mmCIF file of C-alpha atoms in Angstrom:
data_model
loop_
_atom_site.group_PDB
_atom_site.id
_atom_site.type_symbol
_atom_site.label_atom_id
_atom_site.label_comp_id
_atom_site.label_asym_id
_atom_site.label_seq_id
_atom_site.Cartn_x
_atom_site.Cartn_y
_atom_site.Cartn_z
ATOM 1 C CA MET A 1 0.246 -0.321 0.328
ATOM 2 C CA LYS A 2 2.696 2.596 0.442
ATOM 3 C CA GLN A 3 4.312 2.052 -2.698
ATOM 4 C CA GLU A 4 0.741 3.048 -3.743
ATOM 5 C CA ILE A 5 0.631 6.134 -1.974
ATOM 6 C CA ILE A 6 3.427 7.379 -2.886
ATOM 7 C CA ASP A 7 3.037 6.320 -6.738
ATOM 8 C CA ARG A 8 -0.439 8.242 -6.179
ATOM 9 C CA PHE A 9 0.344 10.897 -4.667
ATOM 10 C CA THR A 10 3.882 12.190 -6.446
ATOM 11 C CA THR A 11 1.921 11.715 -9.966
ATOM 12 C CA TYR A 12 -0.905 14.024 -8.779
ATOM 13 C CA VAL A 13 0.762 16.763 -7.798
ATOM 14 C CA LYS A 14 3.065 17.325 -11.275
ATOM 15 C CA VAL A 15 0.243 18.222 -12.277
ATOM 16 C CA ASP A 16 -0.416 22.467 -12.024
ATOM 17 C CA THR A 17 -4.184 22.400 -10.735
ATOM 18 C CA GLN A 18 -3.783 25.663 -8.671
ATOM 19 C CA SER A 19 -6.919 27.716 -9.025
ATOM 20 C CA ASP A 20 -8.100 31.514 -10.294
ATOM 21 C CA GLU A 21 -10.207 33.330 -8.503
ATOM 22 C CA SER A 22 -9.324 36.374 -11.265
ATOM 23 C CA ASN A 23 -11.483 33.760 -13.584
ATOM 24 C CA GLU A 24 -15.230 32.993 -12.707
ATOM 25 C CA ASN A 25 -15.347 30.049 -15.080
ATOM 26 C CA CYS A 26 -15.666 26.407 -13.409
ATOM 27 C CA PRO A 27 -13.546 25.346 -12.166
ATOM 28 C CA SER A 28 -10.838 28.310 -12.696
ATOM 29 C CA THR A 29 -8.171 26.804 -14.409
ATOM 30 C CA GLU A 30 -7.306 23.800 -16.828
ATOM 31 C CA GLY A 31 -5.118 22.296 -15.307
ATOM 32 C CA GLN A 32 -7.975 20.809 -13.599
ATOM 33 C CA TRP A 33 -9.469 19.247 -15.808
ATOM 34 C CA LYS A 34 -6.331 17.515 -16.684
ATOM 35 C CA LEU A 35 -6.223 15.565 -12.999
ATOM 36 C CA ALA A 36 -9.737 15.277 -13.599
ATOM 37 C CA HIS A 37 -9.533 13.961 -16.112
ATOM 38 C CA MET A 38 -6.357 11.201 -15.392
ATOM 39 C CA LEU A 39 -8.406 10.495 -12.413
ATOM 40 C CA VAL A 40 -11.627 9.131 -14.279
ATOM 41 C CA LYS A 41 -9.857 6.643 -15.830
ATOM 42 C CA GLU A 42 -8.066 5.791 -12.933
ATOM 43 C CA LEU A 43 -11.836 5.093 -11.120
ATOM 44 C CA GLN A 44 -12.513 3.079 -13.977
ATOM 45 C CA SER A 45 -9.586 1.013 -14.060
ATOM 46 C CA ILE A 46 -10.088 0.668 -9.894
ATOM 47 C CA GLY A 47 -13.230 -0.853 -10.496
ATOM 48 C CA MET A 48 -15.859 2.284 -9.486
ATOM 49 C CA GLN A 49 -18.694 2.128 -10.692
ATOM 50 C CA GLU A 50 -20.655 5.111 -11.831
ATOM 51 C CA VAL A 51 -17.690 6.915 -12.770
ATOM 52 C CA THR A 52 -18.308 10.766 -14.366
ATOM 53 C CA ILE A 53 -17.924 13.588 -14.840
ATOM 54 C CA ASP A 54 -19.925 17.125 -15.297
ATOM 55 C CA ASP A 55 -19.591 19.638 -17.240
ATOM 56 C CA ASN A 56 -17.273 21.598 -14.163
ATOM 57 C CA CYS A 57 -15.228 19.193 -13.406
ATOM 58 C CA TYR A 58 -16.475 17.283 -10.773
ATOM 59 C CA VAL A 59 -15.758 13.910 -10.453
ATOM 60 C CA MET A 60 -17.966 11.519 -8.814
ATOM 61 C CA ALA A 61 -17.636 7.293 -8.593
ATOM 62 C CA THR A 62 -20.016 4.827 -6.734
ATOM 63 C CA LEU A 63 -18.613 1.816 -4.886
ATOM 64 C CA PRO A 64 -21.622 -0.699 -4.517
ATOM 65 C CA SER A 65 -22.187 -2.144 -0.923
ATOM 66 C CA ASN A 66 -21.399 -5.293 -0.833
ATOM 67 C CA THR A 67 -23.684 -6.001 1.970
ATOM 68 C CA ASP A 68 -27.505 -7.139 2.956
ATOM 69 C CA LYS A 69 -27.561 -4.435 6.156
ATOM 70 C CA ALA A 70 -29.348 -1.541 5.418
ATOM 71 C CA VAL A 71 -26.508 1.010 5.451
ATOM 72 C CA PRO A 72 -26.192 5.102 5.017
ATOM 73 C CA THR A 73 -24.612 5.651 1.397
ATOM 74 C CA ILE A 74 -20.985 7.299 2.814
ATOM 75 C CA GLY A 75 -19.302 9.568 0.779
ATOM 76 C CA PHE A 76 -15.668 10.797 0.189
ATOM 77 C CA LEU A 77 -14.254 14.115 -0.689
ATOM 78 C CA ALA A 78 -10.898 15.580 -1.808
ATOM 79 C CA HIS A 79 -10.596 18.644 -4.226
ATOM 80 C CA LEU A 80 -8.508 18.722 -7.030
ATOM 81 C CA ASP A 81 -7.128 22.652 -6.665
ATOM 82 C CA THR A 82 -3.934 23.777 -4.955
ATOM 83 C CA ALA A 83 -3.425 26.767 -2.945
ATOM 84 C CA THR A 84 -3.236 30.540 -4.250
ATOM 85 C CA ASP A 85 -0.277 31.909 -2.163
ATOM 86 C CA PHE A 86 2.707 30.179 -4.025
ATOM 87 C CA THR A 87 3.249 28.998 -6.905
ATOM 88 C CA GLY A 88 2.086 25.246 -7.585
ATOM 89 C CA LYS A 89 3.815 24.936 -11.285
ATOM 90 C CA ASN A 90 7.044 22.427 -11.927
ATOM 91 C CA VAL A 91 6.752 20.759 -8.745
ATOM 92 C CA LYS A 92 8.904 18.690 -8.174
ATOM 93 C CA PRO A 93 8.148 16.332 -5.275
ATOM 94 C CA GLN A 94 11.440 14.983 -3.356
ATOM 95 C CA LEU A 95 10.819 11.459 -1.685
ATOM 96 C CA MET A 96 13.212 11.038 2.056
ATOM 97 C CA GLU A 97 13.199 7.751 3.726
ATOM 98 C CA THR A 98 13.814 7.059 7.125
ATOM 99 C CA TYR A 99 13.778 10.844 8.036
ATOM 100 C CA ASP A 100 16.717 11.441 10.511
ATOM 101 C CA GLY A 101 15.424 13.961 12.594
ATOM 102 C CA LYS A 102 17.580 17.101 11.265
ATOM 103 C CA ASP A 103 17.664 19.506 9.433
ATOM 104 C CA ILE A 104 16.368 18.998 5.244
ATOM 105 C CA THR A 105 17.625 20.876 2.912
ATOM 106 C CA LEU A 106 14.565 21.331 0.331
ATOM 107 C CA HIS A 107 16.893 23.415 -2.304
ATOM 108 C CA ASN A 108 21.068 24.328 -1.897
ATOM 109 C CA GLU A 109 21.334 26.319 -4.800
ATOM 110 C CA GLU A 110 18.716 28.763 -2.959
ATOM 111 C CA ASN A 111 19.419 27.834 0.550
ATOM 112 C CA VAL A 112 16.190 26.475 1.111
ATOM 113 C CA VAL A 113 16.340 24.536 4.764
ATOM 114 C CA LEU A 114 13.432 22.419 5.989
ATOM 115 C CA LYS A 115 14.981 23.768 9.863
ATOM 116 C CA VAL A 116 13.131 21.878 13.020
ATOM 117 C CA SER A 117 14.208 25.291 15.488
ATOM 118 C CA ASP A 118 11.742 27.143 13.046
ATOM 119 C CA TYR A 119 9.246 23.405 12.410
ATOM 120 C CA PRO A 120 9.765 21.616 15.423
ATOM 121 C CA GLU A 121 6.281 19.248 14.306
ATOM 122 C CA LEU A 122 9.825 17.612 12.731
ATOM 123 C CA ASN A 123 10.178 15.821 15.599
ATOM 124 C CA ASN A 124 7.139 13.804 15.521
ATOM 125 C CA TYR A 125 8.405 12.275 11.817
ATOM 126 C CA VAL A 126 11.683 10.752 13.168
ATOM 127 C CA GLY A 127 11.984 7.401 10.904
ATOM 128 C CA HIS A 128 9.434 8.615 9.167
ATOM 129 C CA THR A 129 9.050 8.277 5.202
ATOM 130 C CA LEU A 130 8.771 12.260 4.038
ATOM 131 C CA ILE A 131 6.883 14.218 0.740
ATOM 132 C CA THR A 132 8.237 17.143 0.504
ATOM 133 C CA THR A 133 9.276 20.220 -2.017
ATOM 134 C CA ASP A 134 12.281 20.754 -4.205
ATOM 135 C CA GLY A 135 12.241 24.643 -1.977
ATOM 136 C CA THR A 136 10.695 26.623 -4.848
ATOM 137 C CA THR A 137 6.975 25.612 -5.078
ATOM 138 C CA LEU A 138 4.408 23.868 -2.757
ATOM 139 C CA LEU A 139 4.238 19.948 -2.719
ATOM 140 C CA GLY A 140 0.086 20.222 -3.090
ATOM 141 C CA ALA A 141 -0.910 17.873 -0.185
ATOM 142 C CA ASP A 142 -3.336 20.244 0.356
ATOM 143 C CA ASN A 143 -5.507 18.186 -1.253
ATOM 144 C CA LYS A 144 -3.807 15.616 -3.417
ATOM 145 C CA ALA A 145 -3.073 13.800 -0.317
ATOM 146 C CA GLY A 146 -6.607 13.127 0.045
ATOM 147 C CA ILE A 147 -7.211 12.527 -3.150
ATOM 148 C CA ALA A 148 -4.797 10.100 -3.536
ATOM 149 C CA GLU A 149 -6.104 8.720 0.019
ATOM 150 C CA ILE A 150 -9.161 7.882 -1.200
ATOM 151 C CA MET A 151 -8.366 6.234 -4.186
ATOM 152 C CA THR A 152 -6.496 4.144 -2.319
ATOM 153 C CA ALA A 153 -8.651 2.713 -0.583
ATOM 154 C CA MET A 154 -11.455 2.127 -2.350
ATOM 155 C CA ASP A 155 -9.314 0.579 -4.591
ATOM 156 C CA TYR A 156 -8.297 -2.377 -1.670
ATOM 157 C CA LEU A 157 -11.700 -2.782 -0.520
ATOM 158 C CA ILE A 158 -12.054 -3.378 -3.513
ATOM 159 C CA LYS A 159 -9.655 -5.645 -3.349
ATOM 160 C CA HIS A 160 -10.812 -7.272 -0.110
ATOM 161 C CA PRO A 161 -14.504 -7.783 -0.302
ATOM 162 C CA GLU A 162 -14.249 -9.780 3.352
ATOM 163 C CA ILE A 163 -14.607 -5.966 4.498
ATOM 164 C CA LYS A 164 -18.187 -5.373 4.350
ATOM 165 C CA HIS A 165 -19.611 -1.750 3.554
ATOM 166 C CA GLY A 166 -22.886 0.036 2.573
ATOM 167 C CA ASP A 167 -23.031 2.579 -1.005
ATOM 168 C CA ILE A 168 -19.658 4.402 -0.796
ATOM 169 C CA ARG A 169 -19.686 7.211 -2.801
ATOM 170 C CA VAL A 170 -15.675 9.356 -3.817
ATOM 171 C CA ALA A 171 -15.763 12.567 -4.830
ATOM 172 C CA PHE A 172 -13.485 15.391 -6.210
ATOM 173 C CA THR A 173 -13.853 19.259 -6.783
ATOM 174 C CA PRO A 174 -12.418 22.109 -8.226
ATOM 175 C CA ASP A 175 -11.741 25.109 -6.877
ATOM 176 C CA GLU A 176 -11.982 24.834 -2.868
ATOM 177 C CA GLU A 177 -9.001 27.044 -2.060
ATOM 178 C CA ILE A 178 -10.519 30.260 -3.476
ATOM 179 C CA GLY A 179 -13.946 29.188 -1.495
ATOM 180 C CA ARG A 180 -16.194 28.264 -4.555
ATOM 181 C CA GLY A 181 -15.317 24.185 -3.925
ATOM 182 C CA PRO A 182 -19.516 22.961 -3.122
ATOM 183 C CA HIS A 183 -21.266 26.380 -5.149
ATOM 184 C CA LYS A 184 -22.110 23.852 -8.040
ATOM 185 C CA PHE A 185 -21.347 20.213 -6.036
ATOM 186 C CA ASP A 186 -25.080 18.868 -7.428
ATOM 187 C CA VAL A 187 -26.048 16.976 -3.383
ATOM 188 C CA GLU A 188 -28.502 14.477 -5.286
ATOM 189 C CA ALA A 189 -26.945 13.124 -7.575
ATOM 190 C CA PHE A 190 -24.203 11.943 -4.977
ATOM 191 C CA HIS A 191 -26.652 10.821 -3.237
ATOM 192 C CA ALA A 192 -25.336 10.376 0.043
ATOM 193 C CA ASP A 193 -25.867 10.826 3.689
ATOM 194 C CA PHE A 194 -23.235 11.570 5.075
ATOM 195 C CA ALA A 195 -19.688 12.417 3.641
ATOM 196 C CA TYR A 196 -15.850 13.318 5.172
ATOM 197 C CA THR A 197 -13.435 15.406 3.707
ATOM 198 C CA VAL A 198 -10.304 13.998 3.599
ATOM 199 C CA ASP A 199 -8.494 17.578 3.831
ATOM 200 C CA GLY A 200 -6.654 17.749 7.306
ATOM 201 C CA GLY A 201 -2.885 18.629 8.553
ATOM 202 C CA PRO A 202 -1.548 16.077 11.109
ATOM 203 C CA LEU A 203 -2.481 12.168 11.851
ATOM 204 C CA GLY A 204 -5.826 12.328 14.170
ATOM 205 C CA GLU A 205 -7.462 15.284 13.119
ATOM 206 C CA LEU A 206 -11.575 15.047 12.650
ATOM 207 C CA GLN A 207 -12.950 18.569 12.641
ATOM 208 C CA TYR A 208 -16.736 19.444 12.936
ATOM 209 C CA GLU A 209 -16.650 23.357 12.985
ATOM 210 C CA SER A 210 -14.984 25.521 10.898
ATOM 211 C CA PHE A 211 -14.894 29.353 10.944
ATOM 212 C CA ASN A 212 -17.852 31.063 9.701
ATOM 213 C CA ALA A 213 -16.367 33.575 6.820
ATOM 214 C CA ALA A 214 -16.816 36.297 4.644
ATOM 215 C CA ALA A 215 -14.534 38.278 1.835
ATOM 216 C CA ALA A 216 -14.369 42.634 1.035
ATOM 217 C CA LYS A 217 -12.630 44.475 -0.753
ATOM 218 C CA ILE A 218 -12.784 47.989 0.146
ATOM 219 C CA SER A 219 -11.524 50.686 -2.660
ATOM 220 C CA PHE A 220 -10.326 53.912 -2.201
ATOM 221 C CA LYS A 221 -10.460 56.518 -4.453
ATOM 222 C CA GLY A 222 -7.914 59.664 -4.402
ATOM 223 C CA ASN A 223 -6.853 62.535 -6.760
ATOM 224 C CA ASN A 224 -3.863 62.706 -7.846
ATOM 225 C CA VAL A 225 -1.826 65.922 -8.403
ATOM 226 C CA HIS A 226 1.580 66.966 -9.777
ATOM 227 C CA PRO A 227 3.459 66.593 -6.206
ATOM 228 C CA GLY A 228 5.072 70.034 -6.842
ATOM 229 C CA THR A 229 1.202 72.293 -6.943
ATOM 230 C CA ALA A 230 -0.277 69.508 -4.462
ATOM 231 C CA LYS A 231 -0.645 70.802 -1.596
ATOM 232 C CA ASN A 232 -4.491 70.999 -0.468
ATOM 233 C CA LYS A 233 -4.859 69.695 -3.575
ATOM 234 C CA MET A 234 -3.980 65.807 -3.664
ATOM 235 C CA VAL A 235 -5.972 62.720 -1.912
ATOM 236 C CA HIS A 236 -3.520 59.392 -1.728
ATOM 237 C CA ALA A 237 -5.877 57.077 -2.181
ATOM 238 C CA THR A 238 -2.767 54.501 -0.620
ATOM 239 C CA LYS A 239 -2.488 56.055 2.474
ATOM 240 C CA ILE A 240 -6.016 56.753 3.212
ATOM 241 C CA ALA A 241 -6.246 52.538 2.698
ATOM 242 C CA MET A 242 -3.143 52.561 5.063
ATOM 243 C CA ALA A 243 -4.982 54.599 7.275
ATOM 244 C CA PHE A 244 -7.968 52.068 7.040
ATOM 245 C CA HIS A 245 -5.973 48.729 8.039
ATOM 246 C CA ASP A 246 -4.444 50.981 11.313
ATOM 247 C CA ARG A 247 -7.870 51.075 11.976
ATOM 248 C CA LEU A 248 -9.152 47.516 12.585
ATOM 249 C CA PRO A 249 -7.641 45.714 15.995
ATOM 250 C CA ALA A 250 -3.496 44.623 15.476
ATOM 251 C CA ASP A 251 -3.767 41.362 17.714
ATOM 252 C CA ALA A 252 -6.830 40.300 15.390
ATOM 253 C CA ALA A 253 -5.132 38.812 12.910
ATOM 254 C CA PRO A 254 -3.800 35.909 12.294
ATOM 255 C CA GLU A 255 -0.103 36.128 12.836
ATOM 256 C CA PHE A 256 -1.736 36.465 16.799
ATOM 257 C CA THR A 257 -4.342 34.421 16.853
ATOM 258 C CA GLU A 258 -5.100 30.635 17.878
ATOM 259 C CA GLU A 259 -7.392 27.857 18.379
ATOM 260 C CA TYR A 260 -11.644 29.821 18.633
ATOM 261 C CA GLU A 261 -9.833 33.190 18.348
ATOM 262 C CA GLY A 262 -10.935 35.053 14.588
ATOM 263 C CA PHE A 263 -9.321 37.698 12.846
ATOM 264 C CA TYR A 264 -9.384 39.928 10.476
ATOM 265 C CA HIS A 265 -6.648 38.787 8.046
ATOM 266 C CA LEU A 266 -4.997 41.705 4.639
ATOM 267 C CA LEU A 267 -4.990 39.079 1.644
ATOM 268 C CA SER A 268 -3.689 42.083 -0.581
ATOM 269 C CA MET A 269 -2.888 45.879 -1.152
ATOM 270 C CA THR A 270 -2.829 47.204 -4.198
ATOM 271 C CA GLY A 271 -2.589 51.168 -5.411
ATOM 272 C CA ASP A 272 -1.660 54.423 -6.187
ATOM 273 C CA VAL A 273 -1.740 57.904 -5.730
ATOM 274 C CA GLU A 274 -5.715 58.065 -7.168
ATOM 275 C CA HIS A 275 -6.946 54.528 -6.693
ATOM 276 C CA ALA A 276 -5.911 51.359 -4.375
ATOM 277 C CA GLN A 277 -7.655 48.709 -2.535
ATOM 278 C CA LEU A 278 -7.759 46.297 0.066
ATOM 279 C CA TYR A 279 -8.455 42.978 0.549
ATOM 280 C CA TYR A 280 -9.842 40.978 3.324
ATOM 281 C CA ILE A 281 -11.210 37.640 4.804
ATOM 282 C CA ILE A 282 -12.839 37.696 7.869
ATOM 283 C CA ARG A 283 -12.599 34.603 10.082
ATOM 284 C CA ASP A 284 -14.888 33.498 13.529
ATOM 285 C CA HIS A 285 -16.356 30.316 15.009
ATOM 286 C CA ASP A 286 -18.449 32.592 16.981
ATOM 287 C CA ARG A 287 -21.168 33.935 14.674
ATOM 288 C CA VAL A 288 -22.037 36.388 17.032
ATOM 289 C CA LYS A 289 -18.456 37.962 17.288
ATOM 290 C CA PHE A 290 -18.286 37.362 13.334
ATOM 291 C CA GLU A 291 -21.196 39.621 12.516
ATOM 292 C CA SER A 292 -19.855 41.725 14.955
ATOM 293 C CA LYS A 293 -16.111 42.221 13.060
ATOM 294 C CA LYS A 294 -18.125 42.715 9.714
ATOM 295 C CA GLU A 295 -20.375 45.719 11.982
ATOM 296 C CA LEU A 296 -16.689 47.087 12.852
ATOM 297 C CA ILE A 297 -15.401 46.951 8.515
ATOM 298 C CA GLU A 298 -18.950 48.374 7.778
ATOM 299 C CA LYS A 299 -18.159 51.410 10.651
ATOM 300 C CA ILE A 300 -14.980 52.290 10.083
ATOM 301 C CA VAL A 301 -16.253 52.882 5.845
ATOM 302 C CA LEU A 302 -18.616 55.104 7.263
ATOM 303 C CA GLU A 303 -16.589 57.246 9.406
ATOM 304 C CA PHE A 304 -13.469 57.572 6.062
ATOM 305 C CA ASN A 305 -16.707 58.481 3.800
ATOM 306 C CA LYS A 306 -17.670 61.786 5.675
ATOM 307 C CA LYS A 307 -13.546 62.831 6.436
ATOM 308 C CA TYR A 308 -12.869 62.351 2.941
ATOM 309 C CA GLY A 309 -16.342 62.289 0.737
ATOM 310 C CA SER A 310 -19.101 60.487 0.451
ATOM 311 C CA GLU A 311 -18.082 58.116 -2.685
ATOM 312 C CA SER A 312 -14.144 57.737 -1.313
ATOM 313 C CA VAL A 313 -14.267 54.414 -0.004
ATOM 314 C CA THR A 314 -16.257 51.641 -1.300
ATOM 315 C CA LEU A 315 -16.907 48.488 0.108
ATOM 316 C CA GLU A 316 -18.201 44.358 -1.040
ATOM 317 C CA MET A 317 -18.829 42.354 1.227
ATOM 318 C CA LYS A 318 -20.077 39.272 1.574
ATOM 319 C CA ASP A 319 -20.358 36.051 3.031
ATOM 320 C CA GLN A 320 -18.238 32.911 2.165
ATOM 321 C CA TYR A 321 -19.935 30.003 4.415
ATOM 322 C CA TYR A 322 -20.240 29.304 8.448
ATOM 323 C CA ASN A 323 -19.425 27.116 10.500
ATOM 324 C CA MET A 324 -20.533 23.531 9.852
ATOM 325 C CA ARG A 325 -21.407 22.683 13.533
ATOM 326 C CA GLU A 326 -24.793 23.608 13.333
ATOM 327 C CA LYS A 327 -25.610 20.594 10.325
ATOM 328 C CA ILE A 328 -23.387 17.900 12.315
ATOM 329 C CA GLU A 329 -23.789 18.462 16.087
ATOM 330 C CA PRO A 330 -27.441 16.395 14.990
ATOM 331 C CA VAL A 331 -25.793 13.930 13.623
ATOM 332 C CA GLY A 332 -23.283 12.869 16.068
ATOM 333 C CA GLN A 333 -22.329 9.758 15.381
ATOM 334 C CA ILE A 334 -20.812 10.533 12.325
ATOM 335 C CA VAL A 335 -18.183 11.629 14.372
ATOM 336 C CA ASP A 336 -18.661 9.826 16.390
ATOM 337 C CA ILE A 337 -17.971 6.703 14.173
ATOM 338 C CA ALA A 338 -14.861 8.614 12.756
ATOM 339 C CA SER A 339 -12.859 9.033 16.158
ATOM 340 C CA ASP A 340 -13.647 5.153 16.584
ATOM 341 C CA ALA A 341 -12.133 4.112 14.079
ATOM 342 C CA MET A 342 -9.142 6.050 15.351
ATOM 343 C CA LYS A 343 -9.335 4.439 17.949
ATOM 344 C CA GLU A 344 -9.054 0.720 17.063
ATOM 345 C CA LEU A 345 -5.910 2.123 14.708
ATOM 346 C CA ASN A 346 -4.472 3.598 17.260
ATOM 347 C CA ILE A 347 -4.815 6.974 16.376
ATOM 348 C CA GLU A 348 -5.420 9.665 18.996
ATOM 349 C CA PRO A 349 -8.590 11.613 17.912
ATOM 350 C CA LEU A 350 -7.658 15.468 17.215
ATOM 351 C CA ILE A 351 -10.943 16.580 17.612
ATOM 352 C CA GLN A 352 -10.509 20.424 17.189
ATOM 353 C CA PRO A 353 -12.062 23.519 15.145
ATOM 354 C CA ILE A 354 -10.258 24.065 11.503
ATOM 355 C CA ARG A 355 -9.401 27.183 10.953
ATOM 356 C CA GLY A 356 -9.817 27.568 7.654
ATOM 357 C CA GLY A 357 -12.277 25.885 5.549
ATOM 358 C CA THR A 358 -13.826 22.727 4.199
ATOM 359 C CA ASP A 359 -15.623 22.259 1.522
ATOM 360 C CA GLY A 360 -17.780 20.922 3.948
ATOM 361 C CA SER A 361 -18.379 23.212 5.771
ATOM 362 C CA GLN A 362 -20.438 24.677 2.833
ATOM 363 C CA LEU A 363 -21.801 21.128 1.800
ATOM 364 C CA SER A 364 -23.424 20.496 5.703
ATOM 365 C CA PHE A 365 -25.671 23.688 5.198
ATOM 366 C CA MET A 366 -26.822 21.392 1.831
ATOM 367 C CA GLY A 367 -28.212 19.450 3.264
ATOM 368 C CA LEU A 368 -25.241 16.624 3.910
ATOM 369 C CA PRO A 369 -23.443 17.458 6.753
ATOM 370 C CA THR A 370 -19.443 17.013 6.058
ATOM 371 C CA PRO A 371 -16.701 16.455 8.996
ATOM 372 C CA ASN A 372 -13.109 16.466 7.879
ATOM 373 C CA LEU A 373 -10.794 13.920 8.361
ATOM 374 C CA PHE A 374 -6.417 14.158 8.352
ATOM 375 C CA THR A 375 -4.322 13.312 5.372
ATOM 376 C CA GLY A 376 -1.061 13.438 7.308
ATOM 377 C CA GLY A 377 0.965 17.052 5.835
ATOM 378 C CA GLU A 378 1.680 20.015 7.335
ATOM 379 C CA ASN A 379 2.845 23.295 6.181
ATOM 380 C CA PHE A 380 0.274 23.345 3.608
ATOM 381 C CA HIS A 381 0.428 26.925 0.811
ATOM 382 C CA GLY A 382 3.946 27.195 1.020
ATOM 383 C CA LYS A 383 7.850 25.914 0.359
ATOM 384 C CA TYR A 384 8.170 24.419 3.550
ATOM 385 C CA GLU A 385 4.791 21.841 2.720
ATOM 386 C CA TYR A 386 5.891 18.246 3.615
ATOM 387 C CA ILE A 387 3.835 15.049 4.452
ATOM 388 C CA SER A 388 4.029 11.584 6.377
ATOM 389 C CA VAL A 389 3.471 8.803 3.637
ATOM 390 C CA ASP A 390 3.257 6.581 7.777
ATOM 391 C CA ASN A 391 0.551 8.783 8.491
ATOM 392 C CA MET A 392 -1.220 9.172 4.531
ATOM 393 C CA GLU A 393 -1.779 5.213 5.317
ATOM 394 C CA LYS A 394 -2.946 5.261 8.441
ATOM 395 C CA ALA A 395 -5.298 7.819 6.856
ATOM 396 C CA VAL A 396 -5.648 5.242 4.166
ATOM 397 C CA ASN A 397 -6.765 3.147 6.953
ATOM 398 C CA THR A 398 -9.537 4.928 8.744
ATOM 399 C CA ILE A 399 -11.278 5.847 5.993
ATOM 400 C CA VAL A 400 -11.700 1.931 5.532
ATOM 401 C CA THR A 401 -12.433 0.845 9.177
ATOM 402 C CA ILE A 402 -15.129 4.170 8.838
ATOM 403 C CA SER A 403 -15.997 2.419 6.231
ATOM 404 C CA ARG A 404 -16.730 -1.012 7.366
ATOM 405 C CA LEU A 405 -17.746 0.316 10.932
ATOM 406 C CA PHE A 406 -21.293 2.122 9.119
ATOM 407 C CA GLU A 407 -22.183 -1.301 8.256
ATOM 408 C CA GLU A 408 -21.477 -3.402 11.360
ATOM 409 C CA ARG A 409 -23.747 -1.075 12.630
ATOM 410 C CA ALA A 410 -25.945 -0.631 10.675
#
């Protein structure tokens, strides 16, 4: 199994599937189509049934029940795209057998080193087989690890019919990283009672709480005048934008928050004298605090328009997803089964809130309760990303065991 996981994962990550928020198409990039068609062929080749790909690049397939029991249909999902934060082009995964606990040189020429002093979690992986980047790209374990683990688990179940299970549905979806993963997902066609995204991080993560999330684009209008004659005439849009950012609480940013603490995250800032724009994401697990954060943005916009003119600052803000706990708690047995599966495999479940979002956040509100499972990866979205193949194998076994437990408890 271990070599199968390595072969699948290293094949998938070499396909550039980075999504593109500026493109309104679904999927937003051609690379996602390429990987999706590869996966369709692979699903067919391992013996999955009802393999489909729709006009929006959603791949679905079925592993039919092999039991006479009436078992809920469960699903497993992962996303095709990789993050926009760091380049995903020309990924060159590096395999390290039996990690020795020392710093890992990812790229000699550019002196990119994965240091234990900076990332002490490496101490948990001594003796593991690791896959890293070459220091120039992200790895793409988020979420190609999930794809590889789901595919390997289905292959294993097909080859071991003595393991009883109900109908199992799998899906691979586009554009999760830009918040659109479930937007065109056909819940009715997927036809599952419950599902799990395989999109988490380190070993044991089991998550059924997510952020409430919104995005805010704030535009600033200035007035450019020759600097030699600018007194009392020039209005500098970028300086107004900087002042706006300074009005937000400095400690409510990702680099200063953890656990249940929310934040405003400035994703980008562009501008000159005439025009400027700030792009934020707003996050909080608590719905009341979430609404309060949005209200503060609106309040500052009003203040700045009073100060600089009624149309100097414009705001576009929209909600992206909500805390899925509200929809999952009433069907808490799906969390219990996942937890019990991990314990059976001697994995300590780490039940904690997601400091981010998964497709499950939106899917749960679309009628498909969907907690999140670990993949085994660390440091997602950057050049220091790596994953333990040993823990990927444990993720595969967790999927297999969840499938079996649903049948046993039916």
